[in-house]
PDB file of C-alpha atoms in Angstrom:
ATOM      1  CA  UNK A   1      -1.732  -4.518  21.496  1.00  0.00           C
ATOM      2  CA  UNK A   2      -3.226  -1.470  19.775  1.00  0.00           C
ATOM      3  CA  UNK A   3       0.186  -0.538  18.424  1.00  0.00           C
ATOM      4  CA  UNK A   4       0.591  -3.972  16.820  1.00  0.00           C
ATOM      5  CA  UNK A   5      -2.878  -3.788  15.249  1.00  0.00           C
ATOM      6  CA  UNK A   6      -2.174  -0.291  13.904  1.00  0.00           C
ATOM      7  CA  UNK A   7       1.117  -1.459  12.389  1.00  0.00           C
ATOM      8  CA  UNK A   8      -0.580  -4.433  10.721  1.00  0.00           C
ATOM      9  CA  UNK A   9      -3.342  -2.201   9.327  1.00  0.00           C
ATOM     10  CA  UNK A  10      -0.843   0.342   7.955  1.00  0.00           C
ATOM     11  CA  UNK A  11       1.083  -2.404   6.162  1.00  0.00           C
ATOM     12  CA  UNK A  12      -2.113  -3.850   4.697  1.00  0.00           C
ATOM     13  CA  UNK A  13      -3.170  -0.389   3.477  1.00  0.00           C
ATOM     14  CA  UNK A  14       0.188  -0.054   1.728  1.00  0.00           C
ATOM     15  CA  UNK A  15      -0.482  -3.373  -0.011  1.00  0.00           C
ATOM     16  CA  UNK A  16      -3.831  -2.016  -1.292  1.00  0.00           C
ATOM     17  CA  UNK A  17      -2.167   1.184  -2.500  1.00  0.00           C
ATOM     18  CA  UNK A  18       0.452  -0.854  -4.332  1.00  0.00           C
ATOM     19  CA  UNK A  19      -2.229  -3.029  -5.949  1.00  0.00           C
ATOM     20  CA  UNK A  20      -4.123   0.083  -7.051  1.00  0.00           C
ATOM     21  CA  UNK A  21      -0.968   1.492  -8.643  1.00  0.00           C
ATOM     22  CA  UNK A  22      -0.285  -1.806 -10.430  1.00  0.00           C
ATOM     23  CA  UNK A  23      -3.846  -2.107 -11.716  1.00  0.00           C
ATOM     24  CA  UNK A  24      -3.785   1.451 -13.067  1.00  0.00           C
ATOM     25  CA  UNK A  25      -0.879   0.564 -15.348  1.00  0.00           C
ATOM     26  CA  UNK A  26      -2.850  -2.203 -17.069  1.00  0.00           C
ATOM     27  CA  UNK A  27      -4.487  -0.851 -20.187  1.00  0.00           C
ATOM     28  CA  UNK A  28      -8.169  -1.307 -20.755  1.00  0.00           C
ATOM     29  CA  UNK A  29      -8.641  -0.402 -24.412  1.00  0.00           C
ATOM     30  CA  UNK A  30      -8.893   3.337 -23.951  1.00  0.00           C
ATOM     31  CA  UNK A  31      -5.886   5.610 -24.054  1.00  0.00           C
ATOM     32  CA  UNK A  32      -4.779   6.541 -20.554  1.00  0.00           C
ATOM     33  CA  UNK A  33      -1.710   8.484 -19.414  1.00  0.00           C
ATOM     34  CA  UNK A  34      -1.197   5.950 -16.598  1.00  0.00           C
ATOM     35  CA  UNK A  35      -0.275   3.350 -19.218  1.00  0.00           C
ATOM     36  CA  UNK A  36       3.167   4.940 -19.423  1.00  0.00           C
ATOM     37  CA  UNK A  37       3.602   5.319 -15.666  1.00  0.00           C
ATOM     38  CA  UNK A  38       6.246   2.569 -15.409  1.00  0.00           C
ATOM     39  CA  UNK A  39       8.266   3.654 -18.426  1.00  0.00           C
ATOM     40  CA  UNK A  40      11.655   5.064 -17.428  1.00  0.00           C
ATOM     41  CA  UNK A  41      13.982   7.070 -19.630  1.00  0.00           C
ATOM     42  CA  UNK A  42      17.737   7.380 -19.164  1.00  0.00           C
ATOM     43  CA  UNK A  43      18.067  11.103 -18.402  1.00  0.00           C
ATOM     44  CA  UNK A  44      21.387  12.599 -17.299  1.00  0.00           C
ATOM     45  CA  UNK A  45      22.629   9.165 -16.323  1.00  0.00           C
ATOM     46  CA  UNK A  46      19.730   8.013 -14.180  1.00  0.00           C
ATOM     47  CA  UNK A  47      16.447   6.285 -15.018  1.00  0.00           C
ATOM     48  CA  UNK A  48      13.646   8.846 -14.714  1.00  0.00           C
ATOM     49  CA  UNK A  49       9.910   8.145 -14.996  1.00  0.00           C
ATOM     50  CA  UNK A  50       8.566   9.435 -18.300  1.00  0.00           C
ATOM     51  CA  UNK A  51       5.814  11.441 -16.595  1.00  0.00           C
ATOM     52  CA  UNK A  52       8.451  13.544 -14.797  1.00  0.00           C
ATOM     53  CA  UNK A  53      10.297  14.644 -17.935  1.00  0.00           C
ATOM     54  CA  UNK A  54       7.387  15.095 -20.327  1.00  0.00           C
ATOM     55  CA  UNK A  55       3.712  15.922 -20.545  1.00  0.00           C
ATOM     56  CA  UNK A  56       1.395  13.093 -21.528  1.00  0.00           C
ATOM     57  CA  UNK A  57      -1.993  13.931 -23.005  1.00  0.00           C
ATOM     58  CA  UNK A  58      -4.874  11.839 -24.293  1.00  0.00           C
ATOM     59  CA  UNK A  59      -6.111  13.012 -27.682  1.00  0.00           C
ATOM     60  CA  UNK A  60      -9.358  11.792 -29.248  1.00  0.00           C
ATOM     61  CA  UNK A  61      -9.636   8.932 -26.745  1.00  0.00           C
ATOM     62  CA  UNK A  62      -7.397   6.610 -28.763  1.00  0.00           C
ATOM     63  CA  UNK A  63      -4.109   8.484 -28.954  1.00  0.00           C
ATOM     64  CA  UNK A  64      -1.458   9.534 -26.452  1.00  0.00           C
ATOM     65  CA  UNK A  65       0.764  12.525 -27.145  1.00  0.00           C
ATOM     66  CA  UNK A  66       4.051  12.625 -25.253  1.00  0.00           C
ATOM     67  CA  UNK A  67       5.863  15.957 -25.333  1.00  0.00           C
ATOM     68  CA  UNK A  68       9.231  15.936 -23.542  1.00  0.00           C
ATOM     69  CA  UNK A  69      10.170  19.164 -21.783  1.00  0.00           C
ATOM     70  CA  UNK A  70      13.678  18.762 -23.236  1.00  0.00           C
ATOM     71  CA  UNK A  71      13.502  18.088 -26.992  1.00  0.00           C
ATOM     72  CA  UNK A  72      16.994  16.572 -27.003  1.00  0.00           C
ATOM     73  CA  UNK A  73      15.676  13.410 -25.302  1.00  0.00           C
ATOM     74  CA  UNK A  74      12.930  12.753 -27.864  1.00  0.00           C
ATOM     75  CA  UNK A  75      14.732   9.697 -29.281  1.00  0.00           C
ATOM     76  CA  UNK A  76      15.438   8.325 -25.809  1.00  0.00           C
ATOM     77  CA  UNK A  77      11.746   8.618 -24.905  1.00  0.00           C
ATOM     78  CA  UNK A  78      10.815   6.914 -28.178  1.00  0.00           C
ATOM     79  CA  UNK A  79      13.188   4.010 -27.451  1.00  0.00           C
ATOM     80  CA  UNK A  80      12.023   3.683 -23.839  1.00  0.00           C
ATOM     81  CA  UNK A  81       8.365   3.391 -24.885  1.00  0.00           C
ATOM     82  CA  UNK A  82       9.258   0.785 -27.510  1.00  0.00           C
ATOM     83  CA  UNK A  83      11.387  -1.172 -25.025  1.00  0.00           C
ATOM     84  CA  UNK A  84       8.671  -1.146 -22.333  1.00  0.00           C
ATOM     85  CA  UNK A  85       6.838  -3.975 -24.147  1.00  0.00           C
ATOM     86  CA  UNK A  86       3.415  -2.365 -23.811  1.00  0.00           C
ATOM     87  CA  UNK A  87       2.249  -3.361 -27.271  1.00  0.00           C
ATOM     88  CA  UNK A  88       2.340   0.289 -28.352  1.00  0.00           C
ATOM     89  CA  UNK A  89       4.133   1.744 -31.369  1.00  0.00           C
ATOM     90  CA  UNK A  90       5.435   5.292 -30.810  1.00  0.00           C
ATOM     91  CA  UNK A  91       5.608   7.645 -33.812  1.00  0.00           C
ATOM     92  CA  UNK A  92       8.178  10.420 -33.529  1.00  0.00           C
ATOM     93  CA  UNK A  93       7.333  13.521 -35.580  1.00  0.00           C
ATOM     94  CA  UNK A  94      10.339  15.575 -34.421  1.00  0.00           C
ATOM     95  CA  UNK A  95       8.407  17.604 -31.865  1.00  0.00           C
ATOM     96  CA  UNK A  96       6.187  15.131 -30.007  1.00  0.00           C
ATOM     97  CA  UNK A  97       5.667  11.393 -29.886  1.00  0.00           C
ATOM     98  CA  UNK A  98       2.257  10.133 -30.897  1.00  0.00           C
ATOM     99  CA  UNK A  99       1.079   6.719 -29.765  1.00  0.00           C
ATOM    100  CA  UNK A 100      -2.045   5.228 -31.292  1.00  0.00           C
ATOM    101  CA  UNK A 101      -3.675   2.888 -28.806  1.00  0.00           C
ATOM    102  CA  UNK A 102      -5.199   0.021 -30.783  1.00  0.00           C
ATOM    103  CA  UNK A 103      -8.370  -1.704 -29.657  1.00  0.00           C
ATOM    104  CA  UNK A 104      -7.650  -4.816 -27.624  1.00  0.00           C
ATOM    105  CA  UNK A 105      -8.253  -8.252 -29.089  1.00  0.00           C
ATOM    106  CA  UNK A 106     -10.142 -10.850 -27.065  1.00  0.00           C
ATOM    107  CA  UNK A 107      -6.924 -12.811 -26.413  1.00  0.00           C
ATOM    108  CA  UNK A 108      -5.085  -9.705 -25.258  1.00  0.00           C
ATOM    109  CA  UNK A 109      -7.994  -8.814 -22.956  1.00  0.00           C
ATOM    110  CA  UNK A 110      -7.808 -12.274 -21.365  1.00  0.00           C
ATOM    111  CA  UNK A 111      -4.032 -11.901 -20.979  1.00  0.00           C
ATOM    112  CA  UNK A 112      -4.425  -8.539 -19.237  1.00  0.00           C
ATOM    113  CA  UNK A 113      -7.176  -9.921 -16.978  1.00  0.00           C
ATOM    114  CA  UNK A 114      -4.818 -12.750 -15.980  1.00  0.00           C
ATOM    115  CA  UNK A 115      -2.148 -10.160 -15.216  1.00  0.00           C
ATOM    116  CA  UNK A 116      -4.600  -8.308 -12.966  1.00  0.00           C
ATOM    117  CA  UNK A 117      -5.410 -11.570 -11.153  1.00  0.00           C
ATOM    118  CA  UNK A 118      -1.681 -12.247 -10.767  1.00  0.00           C
ATOM    119  CA  UNK A 119      -1.214  -8.846  -9.108  1.00  0.00           C
ATOM    120  CA  UNK A 120      -4.133  -9.664  -6.820  1.00  0.00           C
ATOM    121  CA  UNK A 121      -2.683 -13.028  -5.803  1.00  0.00           C
ATOM    122  CA  UNK A 122       0.703 -11.458  -5.075  1.00  0.00           C
ATOM    123  CA  UNK A 123      -0.989  -8.892  -2.840  1.00  0.00           C
ATOM    124  CA  UNK A 124      -2.927 -11.607  -0.991  1.00  0.00           C
ATOM    125  CA  UNK A 125       0.366 -13.372  -0.256  1.00  0.00           C
ATOM    126  CA  UNK A 126       1.811 -10.122   1.122  1.00  0.00           C
ATOM    127  CA  UNK A 127      -1.308  -9.565   3.273  1.00  0.00           C
ATOM    128  CA  UNK A 128      -0.960 -13.088   4.680  1.00  0.00           C
ATOM    129  CA  UNK A 129       2.707 -12.454   5.422  1.00  0.00           C
ATOM    130  CA  UNK A 130       1.735  -9.271   7.274  1.00  0.00           C
ATOM    131  CA  UNK A 131      -0.793 -11.332   9.244  1.00  0.00           C
ATOM    132  CA  UNK A 132       1.933 -13.824  10.162  1.00  0.00           C
ATOM    133  CA  UNK A 133       4.280 -11.018  11.249  1.00  0.00           C
ATOM    134  CA  UNK A 134       1.511  -9.474  13.350  1.00  0.00           C
ATOM    135  CA  UNK A 135       0.723 -12.805  15.002  1.00  0.00           C
ATOM    136  CA  UNK A 136       4.424 -13.324  15.737  1.00  0.00           C
ATOM    137  CA  UNK A 137       4.603  -9.891  17.379  1.00  0.00           C
ATOM    138  CA  UNK A 138       1.550 -10.724  19.495  1.00  0.00           C
ATOM    139  CA  UNK A 139       3.063 -14.049  20.608  1.00  0.00           C
ATOM    140  CA  UNK A 140       6.360 -12.391  21.571  1.00  0.00           C
ATOM    141  CA  UNK A 141       4.725  -9.606  23.587  1.00  0.00           C
ATOM    142  CA  UNK A 142       5.281 -10.547  27.266  1.00  0.00           C
ATOM    143  CA  UNK A 143       2.880  -7.928  28.625  1.00  0.00           C
ATOM    144  CA  UNK A 144      -0.212  -9.482  27.021  1.00  0.00           C
ATOM    145  CA  UNK A 145      -2.263 -12.158  28.761  1.00  0.00           C
ATOM    146  CA  UNK A 146      -3.336 -15.314  26.931  1.00  0.00           C
ATOM    147  CA  UNK A 147      -6.850 -13.927  26.395  1.00  0.00           C
ATOM    148  CA  UNK A 148      -5.470 -10.644  25.046  1.00  0.00           C
ATOM    149  CA  UNK A 149      -3.181 -12.548  22.671  1.00  0.00           C
ATOM    150  CA  UNK A 150      -6.069 -14.653  21.411  1.00  0.00           C
ATOM    151  CA  UNK A 151      -8.239 -11.542  20.973  1.00  0.00           C
ATOM    152  CA  UNK A 152      -5.457  -9.740  19.060  1.00  0.00           C
ATOM    153  CA  UNK A 153      -4.931 -12.731  16.759  1.00  0.00           C
ATOM    154  CA  UNK A 154      -8.661 -12.865  16.040  1.00  0.00           C
ATOM    155  CA  UNK A 155      -8.675  -9.160  15.195  1.00  0.00           C
ATOM    156  CA  UNK A 156      -5.674  -9.610  12.903  1.00  0.00           C
ATOM    157  CA  UNK A 157      -7.457 -12.499  11.168  1.00  0.00           C
ATOM    158  CA  UNK A 158     -10.614 -10.409  10.666  1.00  0.00           C
ATOM    159  CA  UNK A 159      -8.471  -7.592   9.274  1.00  0.00           C
ATOM    160  CA  UNK A 160      -6.785 -10.049   6.906  1.00  0.00           C
ATOM    161  CA  UNK A 161     -10.153 -11.364   5.691  1.00  0.00           C
ATOM    162  CA  UNK A 162     -11.360  -7.801   5.087  1.00  0.00           C
ATOM    163  CA  UNK A 163      -8.293  -6.869   3.056  1.00  0.00           C
ATOM    164  CA  UNK A 164      -8.417 -10.075   1.004  1.00  0.00           C
ATOM    165  CA  UNK A 165     -12.041  -9.238   0.115  1.00  0.00           C
ATOM    166  CA  UNK A 166     -11.000  -5.709  -0.866  1.00  0.00           C
ATOM    167  CA  UNK A 167      -8.254  -7.130  -3.092  1.00  0.00           C
ATOM    168  CA  UNK A 168     -10.730  -9.517  -4.733  1.00  0.00           C
ATOM    169  CA  UNK A 169     -13.155  -6.660  -5.343  1.00  0.00           C
ATOM    170  CA  UNK A 170     -10.482  -4.427  -6.890  1.00  0.00           C
ATOM    171  CA  UNK A 171      -9.245  -7.209  -9.176  1.00  0.00           C
ATOM    172  CA  UNK A 172     -12.796  -8.168 -10.185  1.00  0.00           C
ATOM    173  CA  UNK A 173     -13.641  -4.554 -11.090  1.00  0.00           C
ATOM    174  CA  UNK A 174     -10.463  -4.187 -13.135  1.00  0.00           C
ATOM    175  CA  UNK A 175     -11.093  -7.500 -14.929  1.00  0.00           C
ATOM    176  CA  UNK A 176     -14.611  -6.400 -15.825  1.00  0.00           C
ATOM    177  CA  UNK A 177     -13.257  -3.091 -17.087  1.00  0.00           C
ATOM    178  CA  UNK A 178     -10.663  -4.913 -19.219  1.00  0.00           C
ATOM    179  CA  UNK A 179     -13.157  -7.410 -20.635  1.00  0.00           C
ATOM    180  CA  UNK A 180     -15.791  -4.788 -21.545  1.00  0.00           C
ATOM    181  CA  UNK A 181     -15.569  -3.771 -25.171  1.00  0.00           C
TER     182      UNK A 181
END
């Protein structure tokens, strides 16, 4: 029984880690190197995350400076940032790429908050699926008595409730951060 509970908890922790990674990529109005985390550049025939082939720095709070380690891929990096649909306009000066991060409009803030809520809802669905898998494992375990099965299912449900609350808290904090001017 303990093994099943540990497995369920590990999977739910992975869901939280994934949500955290997704929420970090949503911009909040300030320049942040994590904004470009999901941008991939075609490098030697394979898509490579931009943060692995270049340095990304925040300058003056409103500007990102991307300096590729290999200057020959400057145009590819420029195109990848433009194609990522982040609402950012890269400016290539031949040595580095400068990206001015404009202040968010109220409509864009609401859009990004909705995106954060969408990530949260997707994670809740995954947590519930993990709960279902855990309950199925408990039901199939022949060594457990009826009382032990019921106790395990109750523990899994409590764990699920805890993780759903954590997801709600993370999404609420991110939404507040997005909506603050």
